[in-house]
């Protein structure tokens, strides 16, 4: 175990399980036809169902169910053909129904797993306990008026997936890797945009500590953490707090806590003694959810290629390293770009250019792959010019910079600037002769045994040809002349 806390009484290990709420991508809400667009004016996307008017009945959104199944399949999880909706009863001003429709005993998705990769290259499996579908609540606005609070019901009834992990996570880094991987899978599947700043993905972080070999101890749950960095920080400070309590002879109370990133501490929100007072019962307005295997199979057949599979295929098909393949599949759009460049070309060279010059240029010009000033087709064309020896690798960098700046094609730039590689043996020989004439002393030294000067001559000849000579030909011709 790499991450532990050294206390006065011995070594402690951290135990973490994450409950992630992921907003399902769908045009309308889970049980109503209201829209789900982020950032709309308050209460403009609220149907009578979402506002819980008397007599309104929920109608299940078929697409939301499909999205949950796709996600389950992407998590290599059990899809339960029979599941059920339950009411989770509680009172809060942002919840007009007085209950949230969720799935308690019979979730739509059962056990699955996510494999994560750590900095040191270790790969670990983190178990998924379940995934269920539920409604989101509204939002209270406390900062609009000095004496009143308002409620915005736009989010009320929006479809969420709650994805629960096993308590398999042992350190902050693993929690971060798990969330990044989960987000990547959701984005590939197109089932959640994973945007934590907009709240479409948020995590409840369950933390406990124990001595090696012990059973699990009492956990605390840190609610609604909205960035991966904060999740990692929250685990660290919460674990330290619990170690302190145990070592001072106290008991950790099971409770719900909040993470305050400003102060770097967690604080009590409510004690969890009332946790089982939700009075769950099957929602009488909804039939049990029964899926046909044929539909699940059809969704499975139409699943996109997932990041782990794509990574393995990139390694095999394009001969690139595990690490590089991981970088290239991190985002679907980058993977598509890379593949458009690499297909039918030298995959390793394509990877070098995409991860090197292209990423640097995107960074420098504040672009993303989607707004790249150089298209995959144009970069591919440039690699073709290297392959057919129209330009050498060094000149290619100059051509590429020009492509970034002007958006012109590599062929046009080569012509415009006269960058065509010199492969004419006569011209190369002439350049060599000029260099040798300029450096008789160096020639003398070389011939009397100072072999290292060969590199110097190559450099001078390249300079003489303004970098345009074919380096392999310069090498051969130079050898021939020097050793003559
Ligand atoms: P609840 O629904 O009351 O939050 P669950 O049993 O569903 O409780 O567990 C919720 C989360 O807590 C899961 O992600 C699980 O992995 C995690 N968990 C359970 N026991 C522990 C523990 N002792 N330490 C840390 N995490 C835990
Ligand atoms: Mg919980």
Coordinates of C-alpha atoms and ligand atoms in Angstrom, one line a residue:
X1 CA 0.0 0.0 0.0
X2 CA 1.6 3.2 -1.1
X3 CA -0.6 5.8 0.7
X4 CA -0.9 5.5 4.4
X5 CA -1.1 7.9 7.4
X6 CA 1.4 7.4 10.2
X7 CA -0.3 8.0 13.5
X8 CA 1.0 7.8 17.1
X9 CA -0.6 4.4 17.4
X10 CA 0.5 2.9 14.1
X11 CA -0.2 3.0 10.4
X12 CA -3.6 3.9 9.0
X13 CA -5.1 3.1 5.7
X14 CA -7.9 5.0 4.0
X15 CA -11.1 3.5 2.7
X16 CA -13.2 5.4 0.2
X17 CA -16.4 4.7 -1.7
X18 CA -17.9 7.2 -4.1
X19 CA -21.5 7.9 -5.0
X20 CA -21.6 9.9 -8.2
X21 CA -24.7 11.8 -9.5
X22 CA -24.5 12.1 -13.2
X23 CA -27.1 14.1 -15.1
X24 CA -28.4 12.1 -18.0
X25 CA -28.1 13.8 -21.4
X26 CA -31.7 13.9 -22.7
X27 CA -33.9 16.6 -24.2
X28 CA -36.6 16.3 -21.6
X29 CA -36.9 15.3 -18.0
X30 CA -37.3 11.9 -16.4
X31 CA -41.0 11.9 -16.0
X32 CA -42.2 15.1 -17.9
X33 CA -41.7 16.7 -21.3
X34 CA -40.1 19.9 -19.9
X35 CA -36.7 20.9 -21.4
X36 CA -33.4 20.4 -19.6
X37 CA -31.2 23.1 -21.1
X38 CA -28.5 24.4 -18.7
X39 CA -28.5 28.1 -17.8
X40 CA -32.1 29.0 -18.8
X41 CA -34.0 31.6 -16.8
X42 CA -35.4 30.4 -13.5
X43 CA -38.7 28.4 -13.7
X44 CA -38.9 28.5 -17.5
X45 CA -38.5 24.7 -17.8
X46 CA -41.1 23.5 -15.4
X47 CA -44.1 21.4 -16.3
X48 CA -47.0 20.8 -13.9
X49 CA -45.5 17.4 -13.2
X50 CA -42.2 19.0 -12.1
X51 CA -44.1 21.5 -9.9
X52 CA -46.0 18.6 -8.4
X53 CA -49.5 19.9 -9.0
X54 CA -52.2 17.7 -7.6
X55 CA -53.3 14.9 -9.9
X56 CA -50.3 15.0 -12.2
X57 CA -48.9 11.7 -13.2
X58 CA -45.3 10.8 -14.1
X59 CA -44.6 9.3 -17.5
X60 CA -41.2 7.6 -17.8
X61 CA -38.9 8.9 -20.5
X62 CA -37.8 6.0 -22.7
X63 CA -34.5 7.7 -23.8
X64 CA -33.4 8.2 -20.1
X65 CA -33.8 4.5 -19.6
X66 CA -31.8 3.8 -22.7
X67 CA -29.1 6.1 -21.5
X68 CA -28.9 4.3 -18.1
X69 CA -28.7 0.9 -19.9
X70 CA -25.9 2.2 -22.2
X71 CA -24.0 3.4 -19.1
X72 CA -24.4 0.1 -17.4
X73 CA -23.1 -1.7 -20.4
X74 CA -20.2 0.7 -20.6
X75 CA -19.4 -0.1 -16.9
X76 CA -19.4 -3.8 -17.8
X77 CA -22.2 -4.2 -15.4
X78 CA -25.2 -6.5 -14.9
X79 CA -28.4 -5.0 -16.5
X80 CA -31.4 -5.9 -14.4
X81 CA -34.4 -6.7 -16.6
X82 CA -36.7 -6.0 -13.7
X83 CA -36.3 -2.9 -11.6
X84 CA -38.6 -0.6 -9.8
X85 CA -39.2 3.0 -8.8
X86 CA -39.5 4.0 -5.2
X87 CA -40.5 7.1 -3.4
X88 CA -37.8 8.5 -1.1
X89 CA -39.8 10.8 1.2
X90 CA -38.5 14.0 2.7
X91 CA -39.5 17.6 3.1
X92 CA -37.5 20.4 1.5
X93 CA -38.5 23.6 -0.1
X94 CA -36.8 22.6 -3.4
X95 CA -38.8 19.4 -3.6
X96 CA -42.5 20.2 -4.2
X97 CA -43.6 16.6 -4.4
X98 CA -42.4 15.9 -0.9
X99 CA -40.5 12.9 -2.2
X100 CA -37.9 12.0 -4.8
X101 CA -38.6 9.2 -7.2
X102 CA -35.6 6.9 -7.1
X103 CA -34.7 3.3 -7.2
X104 CA -33.9 1.7 -3.9
X105 CA -34.0 -2.0 -3.6
X106 CA -34.2 -2.9 -7.3
X107 CA -31.9 -0.7 -9.4
X108 CA -31.7 -1.0 -13.1
X109 CA -28.0 -1.7 -13.1
X110 CA -26.1 -4.0 -10.7
X111 CA -22.4 -4.9 -10.2
X112 CA -19.8 -3.7 -12.7
X113 CA -16.2 -2.4 -12.6
X114 CA -13.9 0.4 -13.8
X115 CA -10.2 -0.1 -14.4
X116 CA -8.1 2.8 -13.4
X117 CA -4.4 3.6 -14.1
X118 CA -2.2 5.3 -11.5
X119 CA 0.8 7.6 -12.0
X120 CA 3.3 4.7 -11.3
X121 CA 1.7 2.7 -14.1
X122 CA -0.3 0.3 -11.8
X123 CA -3.7 -0.7 -13.1
X124 CA -6.5 -1.4 -10.5
X125 CA -10.1 -2.4 -10.7
X126 CA -12.7 -0.5 -8.7
X127 CA -16.0 -2.3 -8.2
X128 CA -19.3 -0.7 -9.1
X129 CA -22.0 -1.7 -6.7
X130 CA -25.0 -0.4 -8.7
X131 CA -26.4 2.3 -10.8
X132 CA -29.9 3.6 -10.4
X133 CA -32.1 6.3 -12.0
X134 CA -33.6 9.1 -10.0
X135 CA -35.0 12.6 -10.2
X136 CA -33.0 15.8 -9.4
X137 CA -34.5 18.4 -7.0
X138 CA -34.9 22.1 -7.6
X139 CA -32.5 24.8 -6.4
X140 CA -32.9 27.4 -3.7
X141 CA -31.6 30.9 -4.4
X142 CA -30.7 32.7 -1.2
X143 CA -28.8 35.6 -2.6
X144 CA -31.4 37.4 -4.7
X145 CA -33.2 39.3 -2.0
X146 CA -32.2 40.5 1.6
X147 CA -35.2 38.9 3.3
X148 CA -36.5 36.2 1.0
X149 CA -35.3 33.0 -0.6
X150 CA -36.5 31.9 -4.0
X151 CA -36.8 28.5 -5.6
X152 CA -35.9 27.6 -9.2
X153 CA -37.5 24.4 -10.4
X154 CA -35.7 24.1 -13.7
X155 CA -33.7 21.2 -12.4
X156 CA -36.7 19.6 -10.6
X157 CA -37.3 16.2 -12.3
X158 CA -34.2 16.2 -14.4
X159 CA -32.9 12.6 -14.8
X160 CA -29.9 11.6 -12.8
X161 CA -27.9 8.4 -12.6
X162 CA -26.5 7.6 -9.2
X163 CA -23.4 5.4 -9.7
X164 CA -22.2 3.8 -6.5
X165 CA -18.7 2.4 -6.1
X166 CA -17.6 -0.4 -3.8
X167 CA -15.4 0.8 -0.9
X168 CA -12.4 -0.2 -3.0
X169 CA -10.6 3.1 -3.2
X170 CA -7.5 3.4 -1.0
X171 CA -6.0 6.8 -1.7
X172 CA -6.9 10.3 -3.0
X173 CA -5.1 9.6 -6.3
X174 CA -7.2 6.6 -6.9
X175 CA -10.4 8.6 -6.3
X176 CA -9.2 11.2 -8.8
X177 CA -8.3 8.5 -11.4
X178 CA -11.7 6.8 -10.8
X179 CA -13.6 10.0 -11.4
X180 CA -11.6 10.9 -14.5
X181 CA -12.1 7.4 -15.9
X182 CA -15.9 7.4 -15.1
X183 CA -16.3 10.8 -16.7
X184 CA -14.3 9.7 -19.8
X185 CA -16.6 6.6 -20.2
X186 CA -19.8 8.7 -19.8
X187 CA -18.6 11.2 -22.4
X188 CA -17.7 8.5 -24.8
X189 CA -21.1 7.0 -24.3
X190 CA -22.8 10.4 -24.7
X191 CA -24.9 9.7 -21.6
X192 CA -23.6 12.6 -19.4
X193 CA -21.4 15.6 -20.3
X194 CA -19.4 15.1 -17.1
X195 CA -19.3 18.9 -16.6
X196 CA -18.6 19.3 -12.9
X197 CA -18.6 23.1 -12.9
X198 CA -22.2 23.1 -14.2
X199 CA -23.1 20.4 -11.6
X200 CA -23.9 17.7 -14.2
X201 CA -21.6 15.4 -12.3
X202 CA -21.1 15.6 -8.6
X203 CA -19.7 13.2 -6.0
X204 CA -20.6 12.2 -2.5
X205 CA -17.4 11.0 -0.9
X206 CA -17.6 8.3 1.8
X207 CA -14.4 8.1 3.9
X208 CA -13.2 5.9 6.8
X209 CA -9.9 4.9 8.1
X210 CA -8.6 1.6 9.6
X211 CA -5.5 -0.2 10.6
X212 CA -4.2 -2.8 8.1
X213 CA -6.1 -6.1 8.2
X214 CA -9.0 -4.6 10.3
X215 CA -12.7 -4.6 9.3
X216 CA -14.1 -1.4 8.0
X217 CA -14.7 1.3 10.6
X218 CA -17.5 4.0 10.6
X219 CA -17.5 6.3 7.6
X220 CA -18.5 9.8 7.1
X221 CA -20.1 11.0 3.9
X222 CA -19.0 14.3 2.4
X223 CA -21.8 15.6 0.2
X224 CA -21.9 17.2 -3.3
X225 CA -18.2 17.8 -4.0
X226 CA -18.0 19.5 -7.3
X227 CA -14.4 19.1 -8.6
X228 CA -12.0 16.2 -8.8
X229 CA -9.3 18.2 -7.0
X230 CA -11.7 19.0 -4.1
X231 CA -12.6 15.3 -3.8
X232 CA -8.9 14.4 -3.4
X233 CA -8.4 17.2 -0.9
X234 CA -11.6 16.3 1.0
X235 CA -10.4 12.7 1.4
X236 CA -7.0 13.8 2.7
X237 CA -8.3 16.2 5.4
X238 CA -11.2 14.0 6.4
X239 CA -9.0 10.9 6.9
X240 CA -6.6 13.0 9.0
X241 CA -9.5 14.2 11.1
X242 CA -10.7 10.7 11.7
X243 CA -7.3 9.4 12.6
X244 CA -7.0 12.1 15.2
X245 CA -10.3 11.2 16.7
X246 CA -9.5 7.5 16.9
X247 CA -6.1 8.1 18.3
X248 CA -7.4 10.3 21.1
X249 CA -9.7 7.5 22.2
X250 CA -12.8 8.9 20.6
X251 CA -15.3 7.5 18.2
X252 CA -16.1 8.7 14.6
X253 CA -19.8 9.4 14.3
X254 CA -21.5 8.4 11.1
X255 CA -22.6 11.7 9.7
X256 CA -23.0 13.8 6.6
X257 CA -20.3 16.5 6.2
X258 CA -19.5 19.4 3.9
X259 CA -16.1 20.2 2.4
X260 CA -15.0 23.8 2.7
X261 CA -12.2 24.2 0.1
X262 CA -11.4 27.7 1.4
X263 CA -10.5 26.5 4.8
X264 CA -9.4 23.0 3.7
X265 CA -11.7 21.3 6.3
X266 CA -14.9 19.3 6.5
X267 CA -17.8 20.3 8.7
X268 CA -20.8 18.5 10.1
X269 CA -23.9 19.0 8.0
X270 CA -26.3 16.6 9.7
X271 CA -25.9 13.5 11.8
X272 CA -27.0 10.3 10.0
X273 CA -29.0 8.8 12.7
X274 CA -32.2 9.6 10.7
X275 CA -30.8 8.0 7.5
X276 CA -33.4 5.3 7.3
X277 CA -36.3 7.7 7.9
X278 CA -36.9 8.1 4.2
X279 CA -39.8 5.7 4.3
X280 CA -39.1 4.3 0.9
X281 CA -42.0 2.5 -0.8
X282 CA -42.8 1.5 -4.4
X283 CA -44.2 4.5 -6.3
X284 CA -47.9 3.7 -6.9
X285 CA -47.9 5.9 -10.0
X286 CA -45.4 3.9 -11.9
X287 CA -45.3 0.3 -13.0
X288 CA -42.3 -1.8 -12.4
X289 CA -39.7 -1.3 -15.1
X290 CA -39.4 -4.4 -17.3
X291 CA -36.8 -4.5 -20.1
X292 CA -36.7 -6.8 -23.0
X293 CA -33.4 -8.5 -23.5
X294 CA -33.6 -7.8 -27.2
X295 CA -33.6 -4.1 -26.6
X296 CA -30.6 -4.4 -24.2
X297 CA -28.8 -6.4 -26.9
X298 CA -29.6 -3.8 -29.5
X299 CA -28.2 -1.0 -27.3
X300 CA -25.1 -3.1 -26.6
X301 CA -24.6 -3.7 -30.3
X302 CA -24.7 0.1 -31.0
X303 CA -22.4 1.1 -28.2
X304 CA -19.4 3.2 -29.3
X305 CA -15.9 1.9 -28.9
X306 CA -14.9 2.6 -25.3
X307 CA -11.7 4.2 -24.2
X308 CA -9.9 1.0 -23.0
X309 CA -10.8 -0.8 -26.2
X310 CA -9.7 2.1 -28.3
X311 CA -6.5 2.4 -26.4
X312 CA -5.7 -1.3 -27.0
X313 CA -6.6 -1.0 -30.6
X314 CA -4.4 2.1 -31.1
X315 CA -1.5 0.2 -29.6
X316 CA -2.0 -2.8 -31.9
X317 CA -3.0 -1.0 -35.1
X318 CA -0.6 2.0 -35.0
X319 CA 2.3 0.5 -33.0
X320 CA 2.2 3.2 -30.3
X321 CA 3.1 2.9 -26.6
X322 CA 0.5 2.2 -23.9
X323 CA 1.1 5.7 -22.4
X324 CA 0.8 7.5 -25.7
X325 CA -2.3 5.6 -26.6
X326 CA -3.8 6.7 -23.2
X327 CA -3.1 10.3 -23.9
X328 CA -4.6 10.1 -27.4
X329 CA -7.9 8.4 -26.3
X330 CA -8.4 10.7 -23.3
X331 CA -10.9 12.7 -25.3
X332 CA -12.9 11.2 -28.1
X333 CA -12.3 14.2 -30.4
X334 CA -8.5 13.9 -30.0
X335 CA -8.8 10.1 -30.7
X336 CA -10.8 10.8 -33.9
X337 CA -8.3 13.5 -34.9
X338 CA -5.3 11.2 -34.3
X339 CA -6.9 8.4 -36.2
X340 CA -7.6 10.5 -39.2
X341 CA -3.9 11.5 -39.3
X342 CA -2.5 8.0 -38.6
X343 CA -4.7 5.9 -40.8
X344 CA -2.6 4.6 -43.7
X345 CA 0.5 6.5 -42.4
X346 CA 3.3 6.0 -39.9
X347 CA 1.3 5.8 -36.6
X348 CA 4.2 6.5 -34.4
X349 CA 5.2 9.6 -36.4
X350 CA 1.5 10.7 -36.3
X351 CA 1.4 10.3 -32.5
X352 CA 4.7 12.3 -32.1
X353 CA 3.2 15.2 -34.2
X354 CA -0.2 15.2 -32.5
X355 CA 1.1 15.0 -29.0
X356 CA 4.1 17.3 -29.7
X357 CA 3.7 20.1 -32.2
X358 CA -0.1 20.0 -32.4
X359 CA -0.8 20.1 -28.7
X360 CA 1.8 22.8 -28.2
X361 CA 0.1 24.9 -30.9
X362 CA -3.4 24.4 -29.5
X363 CA -2.1 25.5 -26.1
X364 CA -0.3 28.5 -27.5
X365 CA -3.2 29.7 -29.5
X366 CA -5.8 28.9 -26.8
X367 CA -7.6 26.4 -29.1
X368 CA -9.1 23.0 -28.5
X369 CA -8.9 20.1 -30.9
X370 CA -12.4 21.1 -32.1
X371 CA -11.2 24.5 -33.1
X372 CA -7.7 23.4 -34.3
X373 CA -6.3 25.8 -36.9
X374 CA -4.7 22.8 -38.6
X375 CA -7.2 20.1 -39.7
X376 CA -6.3 16.4 -39.4
X377 CA -6.3 16.2 -43.2
X378 CA -3.8 19.0 -43.5
X379 CA -1.5 17.5 -40.9
X380 CA -1.8 14.1 -42.6
X381 CA -0.8 15.8 -45.9
X382 CA 2.2 17.3 -44.2
X383 CA 3.3 13.8 -43.0
X384 CA 2.9 12.6 -46.6
X385 CA 5.4 15.3 -47.7
X386 CA 7.9 14.0 -45.2
X387 CA 7.3 10.4 -46.3
X388 CA 7.8 11.2 -50.0
X389 CA 10.9 13.2 -49.1
X390 CA 9.5 16.5 -50.4
X391 CA 10.6 18.0 -47.0
X392 CA 12.7 16.8 -44.2
X393 CA 11.6 16.6 -40.5
X394 CA 13.2 19.8 -39.5
X395 CA 11.7 21.9 -42.3
X396 CA 8.4 20.2 -41.5
X397 CA 8.3 22.1 -38.2
X398 CA 8.7 25.4 -40.0
X399 CA 5.9 24.4 -42.4
X400 CA 3.7 23.4 -39.5
X401 CA 4.1 26.7 -37.8
X402 CA 3.1 28.5 -41.0
X403 CA 0.1 26.2 -41.3
X404 CA -0.9 27.2 -37.7
X405 CA -0.5 30.9 -38.5
X406 CA -2.0 31.1 -42.0
X407 CA -4.2 28.0 -42.3
X408 CA -2.7 27.4 -45.8
X409 CA -2.0 23.9 -47.1
X410 CA 1.4 22.4 -46.5
X411 CA 2.0 22.1 -50.3
X412 CA 1.2 25.8 -50.8
X413 CA 3.6 26.7 -48.0
X414 CA 6.4 24.5 -49.3
X415 CA 6.1 26.1 -52.8
X416 CA 5.7 29.7 -51.5
X417 CA 8.8 29.5 -49.3
X418 CA 10.8 27.2 -51.6
X419 CA 11.3 24.6 -48.9
X420 CA 11.4 21.6 -51.1
X421 CA 14.1 19.3 -49.9
X422 CA 17.3 19.2 -51.8
X423 CA 17.8 15.7 -53.1
X424 CA 19.9 16.6 -56.1
X425 CA 23.3 15.0 -55.5
X426 CA 25.0 17.7 -57.6
X427 CA 23.7 20.5 -55.3
X428 CA 24.6 18.5 -52.2
X429 CA 28.1 17.8 -53.5
X430 CA 28.5 21.5 -54.3
X431 CA 27.5 22.5 -50.8
X432 CA 29.9 20.0 -49.3
X433 CA 32.8 21.3 -51.5
X434 CA 32.0 24.9 -50.3
X435 CA 32.0 23.8 -46.7
X436 CA 35.3 21.9 -47.0
X437 CA 36.9 24.9 -48.7
X438 CA 35.8 27.2 -45.9
X439 CA 37.3 24.9 -43.2
X440 CA 40.6 23.5 -44.3
X441 CA 41.8 23.4 -40.7
X442 CA 38.9 21.3 -39.5
X443 CA 39.4 19.0 -42.5
X444 CA 43.0 18.5 -41.5
X445 CA 42.0 17.6 -37.9
X446 CA 39.3 15.2 -39.2
X447 CA 41.7 13.4 -41.5
X448 CA 44.2 13.1 -38.7
X449 CA 41.7 11.1 -36.7
X450 CA 39.2 13.5 -35.0
X451 CA 36.1 11.5 -36.1
X452 CA 33.9 13.6 -33.9
X453 CA 34.1 16.5 -36.4
X454 CA 31.8 14.6 -38.8
X455 CA 28.8 16.0 -37.0
X456 CA 30.2 19.5 -37.4
X457 CA 30.5 19.1 -41.2
X458 CA 26.9 17.7 -41.4
X459 CA 25.7 20.8 -39.5
X460 CA 27.6 23.1 -41.8
X461 CA 26.3 21.5 -45.0
X462 CA 22.7 21.7 -43.7
X463 CA 23.3 25.3 -43.0
X464 CA 24.7 25.9 -46.4
X465 CA 21.5 24.4 -47.9
X466 CA 19.3 26.4 -45.5
X467 CA 18.2 23.2 -43.8
X468 CA 16.7 21.8 -46.9
X469 CA 19.1 19.0 -47.8
X470 CA 18.0 15.5 -47.3
X471 CA 20.0 14.5 -44.1
X472 CA 20.6 10.9 -45.1
X473 CA 22.0 12.0 -48.5
X474 CA 24.2 14.5 -46.8
X475 CA 25.6 11.9 -44.6
X476 CA 26.4 9.5 -47.4
X477 CA 27.9 12.1 -49.7
X478 CA 29.9 13.6 -46.9
X479 CA 31.3 10.3 -45.9
X480 CA 32.3 9.6 -49.5
X481 CA 34.1 13.0 -49.9
X482 CA 35.8 13.0 -46.5
X483 CA 37.1 9.5 -46.7
X484 CA 38.2 9.9 -50.3
Ligands
LIG1 P1 -26.0 4.9 1.9 O1 -27.0 4.6 0.9 O2 -26.5 5.0 3.3 O3 -25.1 6.1 1.6 P2 -24.4 2.6 1.1 O4 -24.3 1.3 1.7 O5 -25.1 2.6 -0.2 O6 -25.0 3.7 2.1 O7 -22.9 3.1 0.8 C1 -22.7 4.3 0.2 C2 -21.2 4.4 -0.2 O8 -20.4 4.2 1.0 C3 -20.7 3.3 -1.2 O9 -20.0 4.0 -2.2 C4 -19.8 2.5 -0.4 O10 -18.7 2.0 -1.1 C5 -19.3 3.4 0.7 N1 -18.9 2.8 1.9 C6 -19.5 1.8 2.6 N2 -18.9 1.5 3.8 C7 -17.8 2.3 3.8 C8 -16.7 2.5 4.7 N3 -16.6 1.8 5.9 N4 -15.7 3.4 4.4 C9 -15.8 4.1 3.3 N5 -16.8 4.0 2.4 C10 -17.8 3.1 2.6
LIG2 MG1 -25.2 7.8 0.4

